[in-house]
């Protein structure tokens, strides 16, 4: 089996990355909590992932395989970013959706470990490319950066099955959130 080619994403990869993530997270509990309506899920999820991509692509911390078929969006440890305004979402999200996004963010941020750490914000592979271990490969790019910095890596997942996948990759649960939905906060220490 040939090793996949991992590249740092550029703005030119945005459309494919967003499309892959919308498809990859269709059944994800967190995304379905945020965007429960079937008819609006594609547009709202695209706005969500596009927003996260836009915030991080310029930092050189979005790694991808096949120009977006698999992607890891990492937040580096040292940032002075101001919280995004609700006006930054394109297309704009309705108030009820933003209320859920804010409630989720607030619940998770209350239990994140003390900084600094590398934060794996999104890891996903388009379903057409699932099973090739590309997700693990793009995740490793960020983990190598965390190790090089001597810092832990942190993520959260709302999918119980993902907890076991991450455990096998060396992550450990450090906290949980029960409301607005079950979320596991996980960390991987530098080796």
CSV table of N, CA, C and O in Angstrom, one decimal, residues 82-171:
chain,number,residue,atom,x,y,z
A,82,UNK,N,-9.2,36.9,18.4
A,82,UNK,CA,-10.4,37.3,19.1
A,82,UNK,C,-11.5,36.3,18.7
A,82,UNK,O,-11.5,35.8,17.7
A,83,UNK,N,-12.4,36.1,19.6
A,83,UNK,CA,-13.6,35.3,19.3
A,83,UNK,C,-14.2,35.8,18.0
A,83,UNK,O,-14.4,37.0,17.9
A,84,UNK,N,-14.6,34.9,17.1
A,84,UNK,CA,-15.3,35.4,15.9
A,84,UNK,C,-16.6,36.0,16.1
A,84,UNK,O,-17.3,35.6,17.0
A,85,UNK,N,-16.9,37.0,15.4
A,85,UNK,CA,-18.3,37.6,15.5
A,85,UNK,C,-19.3,36.7,14.8
A,85,UNK,O,-18.9,36.0,13.8
A,86,UNK,N,-20.5,36.8,15.1
A,86,UNK,CA,-21.5,36.0,14.4
A,86,UNK,C,-21.7,36.5,13.0
A,86,UNK,O,-22.1,35.7,12.2
A,87,UNK,N,-21.2,37.7,12.7
A,87,UNK,CA,-21.3,38.2,11.3
A,87,UNK,C,-20.3,37.5,10.4
A,87,UNK,O,-20.4,37.6,9.2
A,88,UNK,N,-19.3,36.8,11.0
A,88,UNK,CA,-18.3,36.2,10.2
A,88,UNK,C,-18.8,34.9,9.5
A,88,UNK,O,-18.1,34.4,8.6
A,89,UNK,N,-20.0,34.4,9.8
A,89,UNK,CA,-20.5,33.2,9.2
A,89,UNK,C,-21.0,33.5,7.8
A,89,UNK,O,-21.8,34.4,7.7
A,90,UNK,N,-20.6,32.7,6.9
A,90,UNK,CA,-21.2,32.9,5.5
A,90,UNK,C,-21.6,31.5,5.0
A,90,UNK,O,-20.8,30.7,4.8
A,91,UNK,N,-22.9,31.3,4.7
A,91,UNK,CA,-23.9,32.3,4.9
A,91,UNK,C,-24.2,32.5,6.4
A,91,UNK,O,-23.9,31.7,7.2
A,92,UNK,N,-24.9,33.6,6.7
A,92,UNK,CA,-25.2,33.9,8.1
A,92,UNK,C,-26.1,32.8,8.6
A,92,UNK,O,-26.9,32.3,7.9
A,93,UNK,N,-25.9,32.4,9.9
A,93,UNK,CA,-26.7,31.4,10.5
A,93,UNK,C,-27.8,32.0,11.3
A,93,UNK,O,-27.6,33.1,11.9
A,94,UNK,N,-29.0,31.4,11.4
A,94,UNK,CA,-30.1,32.0,12.2
A,94,UNK,C,-29.7,31.9,13.7
A,94,UNK,O,-28.9,31.2,14.1
A,95,UNK,N,-30.5,32.8,14.4
A,95,UNK,CA,-30.2,32.9,15.9
A,95,UNK,C,-30.3,31.6,16.6
A,95,UNK,O,-29.5,31.3,17.5
A,96,UNK,N,-31.3,30.7,16.3
A,96,UNK,CA,-31.4,29.5,17.0
A,96,UNK,C,-30.2,28.6,16.8
A,96,UNK,O,-29.7,27.9,17.7
A,97,UNK,N,-29.7,28.6,15.6
A,97,UNK,CA,-28.5,27.8,15.3
A,97,UNK,C,-27.3,28.4,16.0
A,97,UNK,O,-26.5,27.6,16.6
A,98,UNK,N,-27.1,29.7,16.0
A,98,UNK,CA,-26.0,30.3,16.7
A,98,UNK,C,-26.1,30.1,18.2
A,98,UNK,O,-25.0,29.8,18.8
A,99,UNK,N,-27.3,30.0,18.7
A,99,UNK,CA,-27.5,29.7,20.1
A,99,UNK,C,-26.9,28.3,20.5
A,99,UNK,O,-26.2,28.1,21.5
A,100,UNK,N,-27.2,27.4,19.6
A,100,UNK,CA,-26.7,26.0,19.8
A,100,UNK,C,-25.2,25.9,19.7
A,100,UNK,O,-24.5,25.3,20.5
A,101,UNK,N,-24.6,26.6,18.7
A,101,UNK,CA,-23.2,26.7,18.5
A,101,UNK,C,-22.5,27.3,19.7
A,101,UNK,O,-21.5,26.7,20.3
A,102,UNK,N,-23.1,28.4,20.2
A,102,UNK,CA,-22.5,29.0,21.4
A,102,UNK,C,-22.6,28.2,22.7
A,102,UNK,O,-21.7,28.1,23.5
A,103,UNK,N,-23.8,27.5,22.8
A,103,UNK,CA,-23.9,26.6,24.0
A,103,UNK,C,-22.9,25.5,24.0
A,103,UNK,O,-22.4,25.1,25.0
A,104,UNK,N,-22.8,24.9,22.8
A,104,UNK,CA,-21.8,23.8,22.6
A,104,UNK,C,-20.4,24.3,23.0
A,104,UNK,O,-19.7,23.7,23.8
A,105,UNK,N,-20.0,25.4,22.3
A,105,UNK,CA,-18.6,25.9,22.6
A,105,UNK,C,-18.4,26.2,24.0
A,105,UNK,O,-17.4,25.9,24.6
A,106,UNK,N,-19.4,26.9,24.7
A,106,UNK,CA,-19.3,27.2,26.1
A,106,UNK,C,-19.1,26.0,26.9
A,106,UNK,O,-18.2,25.9,27.8
A,107,UNK,N,-19.9,25.0,26.7
A,107,UNK,CA,-19.8,23.7,27.5
A,107,UNK,C,-18.4,23.1,27.3
A,107,UNK,O,-17.8,22.6,28.3
A,108,UNK,N,-17.9,23.0,26.1
A,108,UNK,CA,-16.6,22.4,25.9
A,108,UNK,C,-15.5,23.2,26.4
A,108,UNK,O,-14.6,22.7,27.1
A,109,UNK,N,-15.5,24.5,26.2
A,109,UNK,CA,-14.4,25.3,26.7
A,109,UNK,C,-14.3,25.4,28.2
A,109,UNK,O,-13.2,25.6,28.7
A,110,UNK,N,-15.3,25.1,28.9
A,110,UNK,CA,-15.3,25.1,30.4
A,110,UNK,C,-14.4,23.9,30.9
A,110,UNK,O,-13.9,24.0,32.0
A,111,UNK,N,-14.3,22.9,30.1
A,111,UNK,CA,-13.6,21.7,30.6
A,111,UNK,C,-12.3,21.4,29.9
A,111,UNK,O,-11.6,20.4,30.2
A,112,UNK,N,-11.9,22.2,28.9
A,112,UNK,CA,-10.6,22.0,28.2
A,112,UNK,C,-9.5,22.2,29.2
A,112,UNK,O,-9.6,23.0,30.1
A,113,UNK,N,-8.4,21.4,29.1
A,113,UNK,CA,-7.3,21.6,30.0
A,113,UNK,C,-6.6,22.9,29.8
A,113,UNK,O,-6.8,23.6,28.8
A,114,UNK,N,-5.8,23.3,30.8
A,114,UNK,CA,-5.1,24.6,30.7
A,114,UNK,C,-4.2,24.6,29.4
A,114,UNK,O,-3.6,23.6,29.1
A,115,UNK,N,-4.1,25.7,28.8
A,115,UNK,CA,-3.2,25.9,27.6
A,115,UNK,C,-1.8,26.0,28.1
A,115,UNK,O,-1.6,26.2,29.3
A,116,UNK,N,-0.8,25.8,27.3
A,116,UNK,CA,-0.9,25.6,25.8
A,116,UNK,C,-1.0,24.2,25.4
A,116,UNK,O,-0.6,23.3,26.1
A,117,UNK,N,-1.6,24.0,24.3
A,117,UNK,CA,-1.7,22.7,23.6
A,117,UNK,C,-2.1,22.9,22.2
A,117,UNK,O,-2.6,23.9,21.8
A,118,UNK,N,-1.9,21.9,21.4
A,118,UNK,CA,-2.4,21.8,20.0
A,118,UNK,C,-3.8,21.2,20.1
A,118,UNK,O,-4.0,20.3,20.8
A,119,UNK,N,-4.7,21.9,19.3
A,119,UNK,CA,-6.1,21.5,19.4
A,119,UNK,C,-6.6,20.9,18.0
A,119,UNK,O,-6.5,21.6,17.0
A,120,UNK,N,-7.0,19.7,18.0
A,120,UNK,CA,-7.5,19.1,16.8
A,120,UNK,C,-9.0,19.4,16.7
A,120,UNK,O,-9.8,18.8,17.3
A,121,UNK,N,-9.3,20.4,15.9
A,121,UNK,CA,-10.7,20.9,15.8
A,121,UNK,C,-11.6,20.0,15.0
A,121,UNK,O,-12.8,19.8,15.3
A,122,UNK,N,-11.1,19.5,13.9
A,122,UNK,CA,-11.9,18.7,12.9
A,122,UNK,C,-11.0,17.7,12.3
A,122,UNK,O,-9.8,18.0,11.9
A,123,UNK,N,-11.5,16.5,12.3
A,123,UNK,CA,-10.8,15.4,11.6
A,123,UNK,C,-11.9,14.6,10.8
A,123,UNK,O,-12.8,14.1,11.4
A,124,UNK,N,-11.8,14.6,9.5
A,124,UNK,CA,-12.8,13.9,8.7
A,124,UNK,C,-12.3,13.4,7.4
A,124,UNK,O,-11.4,14.0,6.8
A,125,UNK,N,-12.9,12.4,6.9
A,125,UNK,CA,-12.6,11.8,5.6
A,125,UNK,C,-13.9,11.7,4.8
A,125,UNK,O,-14.9,11.2,5.4
A,126,UNK,N,-13.9,12.1,3.5
A,126,UNK,CA,-15.1,11.9,2.7
A,126,UNK,C,-15.5,10.4,2.7
A,126,UNK,O,-14.6,9.5,2.6
A,127,UNK,N,-16.7,10.0,2.9
A,127,UNK,CA,-17.1,8.6,2.9
A,127,UNK,C,-16.6,7.8,1.7
A,127,UNK,O,-16.3,6.6,1.9
A,128,UNK,N,-16.4,8.4,0.6
A,128,UNK,CA,-15.9,7.7,-0.6
A,128,UNK,C,-14.5,7.2,-0.4
A,128,UNK,O,-14.0,6.3,-1.1
A,129,UNK,N,-13.8,7.8,0.6
A,129,UNK,CA,-12.4,7.4,0.8
A,129,UNK,C,-12.2,6.8,2.2
A,129,UNK,O,-11.0,6.7,2.6
A,130,UNK,N,-13.2,6.5,2.9
A,130,UNK,CA,-13.1,5.9,4.2
A,130,UNK,C,-12.4,4.5,4.2
A,130,UNK,O,-12.5,3.8,3.2
A,131,UNK,N,-11.8,4.2,5.3
A,131,UNK,CA,-11.2,2.9,5.4
A,131,UNK,C,-9.8,2.8,4.9
A,131,UNK,O,-9.1,1.7,5.0
A,132,UNK,N,-9.2,3.9,4.5
A,132,UNK,CA,-7.8,3.9,4.0
A,132,UNK,C,-6.8,4.4,5.0
A,132,UNK,O,-5.6,4.5,4.7
A,133,UNK,N,-7.3,4.7,6.2
A,133,UNK,CA,-6.5,5.3,7.3
A,133,UNK,C,-5.9,6.6,7.0
A,133,UNK,O,-5.0,7.1,7.6
A,134,UNK,N,-6.6,7.3,6.1
A,134,UNK,CA,-6.1,8.7,5.7
A,134,UNK,C,-6.4,9.6,6.9
A,134,UNK,O,-5.6,10.6,7.1
A,135,UNK,N,-7.4,9.4,7.7
A,135,UNK,CA,-7.7,10.3,8.8
A,135,UNK,C,-6.6,10.2,9.8
A,135,UNK,O,-6.1,11.2,10.3
A,136,UNK,N,-6.1,9.0,10.1
A,136,UNK,CA,-4.9,8.8,11.0
A,136,UNK,C,-3.7,9.5,10.4
A,136,UNK,O,-2.9,10.2,11.2
A,137,UNK,N,-3.5,9.4,9.1
A,137,UNK,CA,-2.3,10.1,8.5
A,137,UNK,C,-2.3,11.6,8.7
A,137,UNK,O,-1.3,12.2,9.0
A,138,UNK,N,-3.5,12.2,8.4
A,138,UNK,CA,-3.5,13.7,8.5
A,138,UNK,C,-3.5,14.1,10.0
A,138,UNK,O,-3.0,15.2,10.3
A,139,UNK,N,-4.1,13.3,10.8
A,139,UNK,CA,-4.0,13.6,12.3
A,139,UNK,C,-2.5,13.6,12.7
A,139,UNK,O,-2.1,14.5,13.5
A,140,UNK,N,-1.8,12.7,12.2
A,140,UNK,CA,-0.4,12.6,12.6
A,140,UNK,C,0.5,13.8,12.3
A,140,UNK,O,1.4,14.1,13.0
A,141,UNK,N,0.1,14.5,11.2
A,141,UNK,CA,0.8,15.7,10.9
A,141,UNK,C,0.8,16.7,12.0
A,141,UNK,O,1.8,17.3,12.4
A,142,UNK,N,-0.4,16.9,12.6
A,142,UNK,CA,-0.5,17.8,13.7
A,142,UNK,C,0.1,17.3,15.0
A,142,UNK,O,0.7,18.1,15.8
A,143,UNK,N,0.0,16.0,15.2
A,143,UNK,CA,0.6,15.4,16.4
A,143,UNK,C,2.1,15.6,16.3
A,143,UNK,O,2.8,15.8,17.3
A,144,UNK,N,2.7,15.5,15.1
A,144,UNK,CA,4.2,15.7,15.0
A,144,UNK,C,4.5,17.1,15.4
A,144,UNK,O,5.6,17.4,16.1
A,145,UNK,N,3.7,18.1,15.0
A,145,UNK,CA,3.9,19.5,15.4
A,145,UNK,C,3.9,19.6,17.0
A,145,UNK,O,4.7,20.3,17.6
A,146,UNK,N,2.9,19.0,17.6
A,146,UNK,CA,2.7,19.0,19.0
A,146,UNK,C,4.0,18.4,19.7
A,146,UNK,O,4.5,19.0,20.7
A,147,UNK,N,4.4,17.3,19.2
A,147,UNK,CA,5.6,16.7,19.8
A,147,UNK,C,6.8,17.6,19.6
A,147,UNK,O,7.6,17.8,20.6
A,148,UNK,N,7.0,18.2,18.5
A,148,UNK,CA,8.1,19.1,18.2
A,148,UNK,C,8.1,20.2,19.2
A,148,UNK,O,9.1,20.7,19.6
A,149,UNK,N,6.9,20.7,19.5
A,149,UNK,CA,6.7,21.8,20.5
A,149,UNK,C,6.8,21.3,21.9
A,149,UNK,O,6.8,22.2,22.8
A,150,UNK,N,6.8,20.0,22.2
A,150,UNK,CA,6.8,19.5,23.5
A,150,UNK,C,5.5,19.7,24.2
A,150,UNK,O,5.4,19.9,25.5
A,151,UNK,N,4.4,19.8,23.5
A,151,UNK,CA,3.1,20.1,24.0
A,151,UNK,C,2.1,19.0,23.8
A,151,UNK,O,2.2,18.2,22.8
A,152,UNK,N,1.1,18.9,24.7
A,152,UNK,CA,0.0,17.9,24.4
A,152,UNK,C,-0.9,18.3,23.3
A,152,UNK,O,-0.8,19.5,22.9
A,153,UNK,N,-1.6,17.4,22.8
A,153,UNK,CA,-2.7,17.6,21.8
A,153,UNK,C,-4.0,17.3,22.5
A,153,UNK,O,-4.1,16.4,23.3
A,154,UNK,N,-5.0,18.1,22.1
A,154,UNK,CA,-6.4,18.0,22.7
A,154,UNK,C,-7.4,17.9,21.6
A,154,UNK,O,-7.2,18.6,20.5
A,155,UNK,N,-8.5,17.1,21.8
A,155,UNK,CA,-9.6,17.1,20.9
A,155,UNK,C,-10.9,16.8,21.7
A,155,UNK,O,-10.8,16.5,22.9
A,156,UNK,N,-12.0,17.0,21.1
A,156,UNK,CA,-13.3,16.5,21.7
A,156,UNK,C,-14.0,15.7,20.6
A,156,UNK,O,-13.9,16.0,19.4
A,157,UNK,N,-14.8,14.8,21.1
A,157,UNK,CA,-15.6,14.0,20.2
A,157,UNK,C,-17.0,13.7,20.8
A,157,UNK,O,-17.0,13.6,22.1
A,158,UNK,N,-18.0,13.7,20.0
A,158,UNK,CA,-19.3,13.4,20.5
A,158,UNK,C,-19.8,12.0,20.1
A,158,UNK,O,-21.0,11.7,20.2
A,159,UNK,N,-18.9,11.3,19.5
A,159,UNK,CA,-19.2,10.0,19.0
A,159,UNK,C,-18.5,8.9,19.8
A,159,UNK,O,-17.3,8.8,19.8
A,160,UNK,N,-19.3,8.1,20.5
A,160,UNK,CA,-18.7,7.1,21.4
A,160,UNK,C,-17.8,6.1,20.7
A,160,UNK,O,-16.7,5.8,21.2
A,161,UNK,N,-18.1,5.7,19.5
A,161,UNK,CA,-17.2,4.8,18.7
A,161,UNK,C,-15.9,5.5,18.5
A,161,UNK,O,-14.8,4.8,18.4
A,162,UNK,N,-15.8,6.8,18.3
A,162,UNK,CA,-14.6,7.5,18.0
A,162,UNK,C,-13.7,7.5,19.2
A,162,UNK,O,-12.4,7.6,19.1
A,163,UNK,N,-14.2,7.4,20.4
A,163,UNK,CA,-13.4,7.4,21.6
A,163,UNK,C,-12.5,6.2,21.5
A,163,UNK,O,-11.3,6.3,21.8
A,164,UNK,N,-13.0,5.0,21.1
A,164,UNK,CA,-12.1,3.8,21.0
A,164,UNK,C,-11.1,4.0,19.9
A,164,UNK,O,-9.9,3.6,20.0
A,165,UNK,N,-11.5,4.6,18.8
A,165,UNK,CA,-10.6,4.8,17.7
A,165,UNK,C,-9.4,5.7,18.2
A,165,UNK,O,-8.2,5.4,17.9
A,166,UNK,N,-9.7,6.8,18.9
A,166,UNK,CA,-8.7,7.7,19.4
A,166,UNK,C,-7.9,7.0,20.5
A,166,UNK,O,-6.6,7.2,20.5
A,167,UNK,N,-8.5,6.2,21.3
A,167,UNK,CA,-7.7,5.5,22.3
A,167,UNK,C,-6.6,4.6,21.7
A,167,UNK,O,-5.5,4.6,22.1
A,168,UNK,N,-7.0,3.9,20.6
A,168,UNK,CA,-6.0,3.1,19.9
A,168,UNK,C,-4.9,3.9,19.3
A,168,UNK,O,-3.8,3.4,19.1
A,169,UNK,N,-5.2,5.2,19.0
A,169,UNK,CA,-4.2,6.0,18.5
A,169,UNK,C,-3.4,6.8,19.5
A,169,UNK,O,-2.6,7.7,19.2
A,170,UNK,N,-3.6,6.4,20.8
A,170,UNK,CA,-2.8,7.0,21.9
A,170,UNK,C,-3.4,8.1,22.7
A,170,UNK,O,-2.8,8.7,23.5
A,171,UNK,N,-4.7,8.4,22.4
A,171,UNK,CA,-5.4,9.5,23.2
A,171,UNK,C,-6.0,8.9,24.4
A,171,UNK,O,-6.3,7.7,24.5
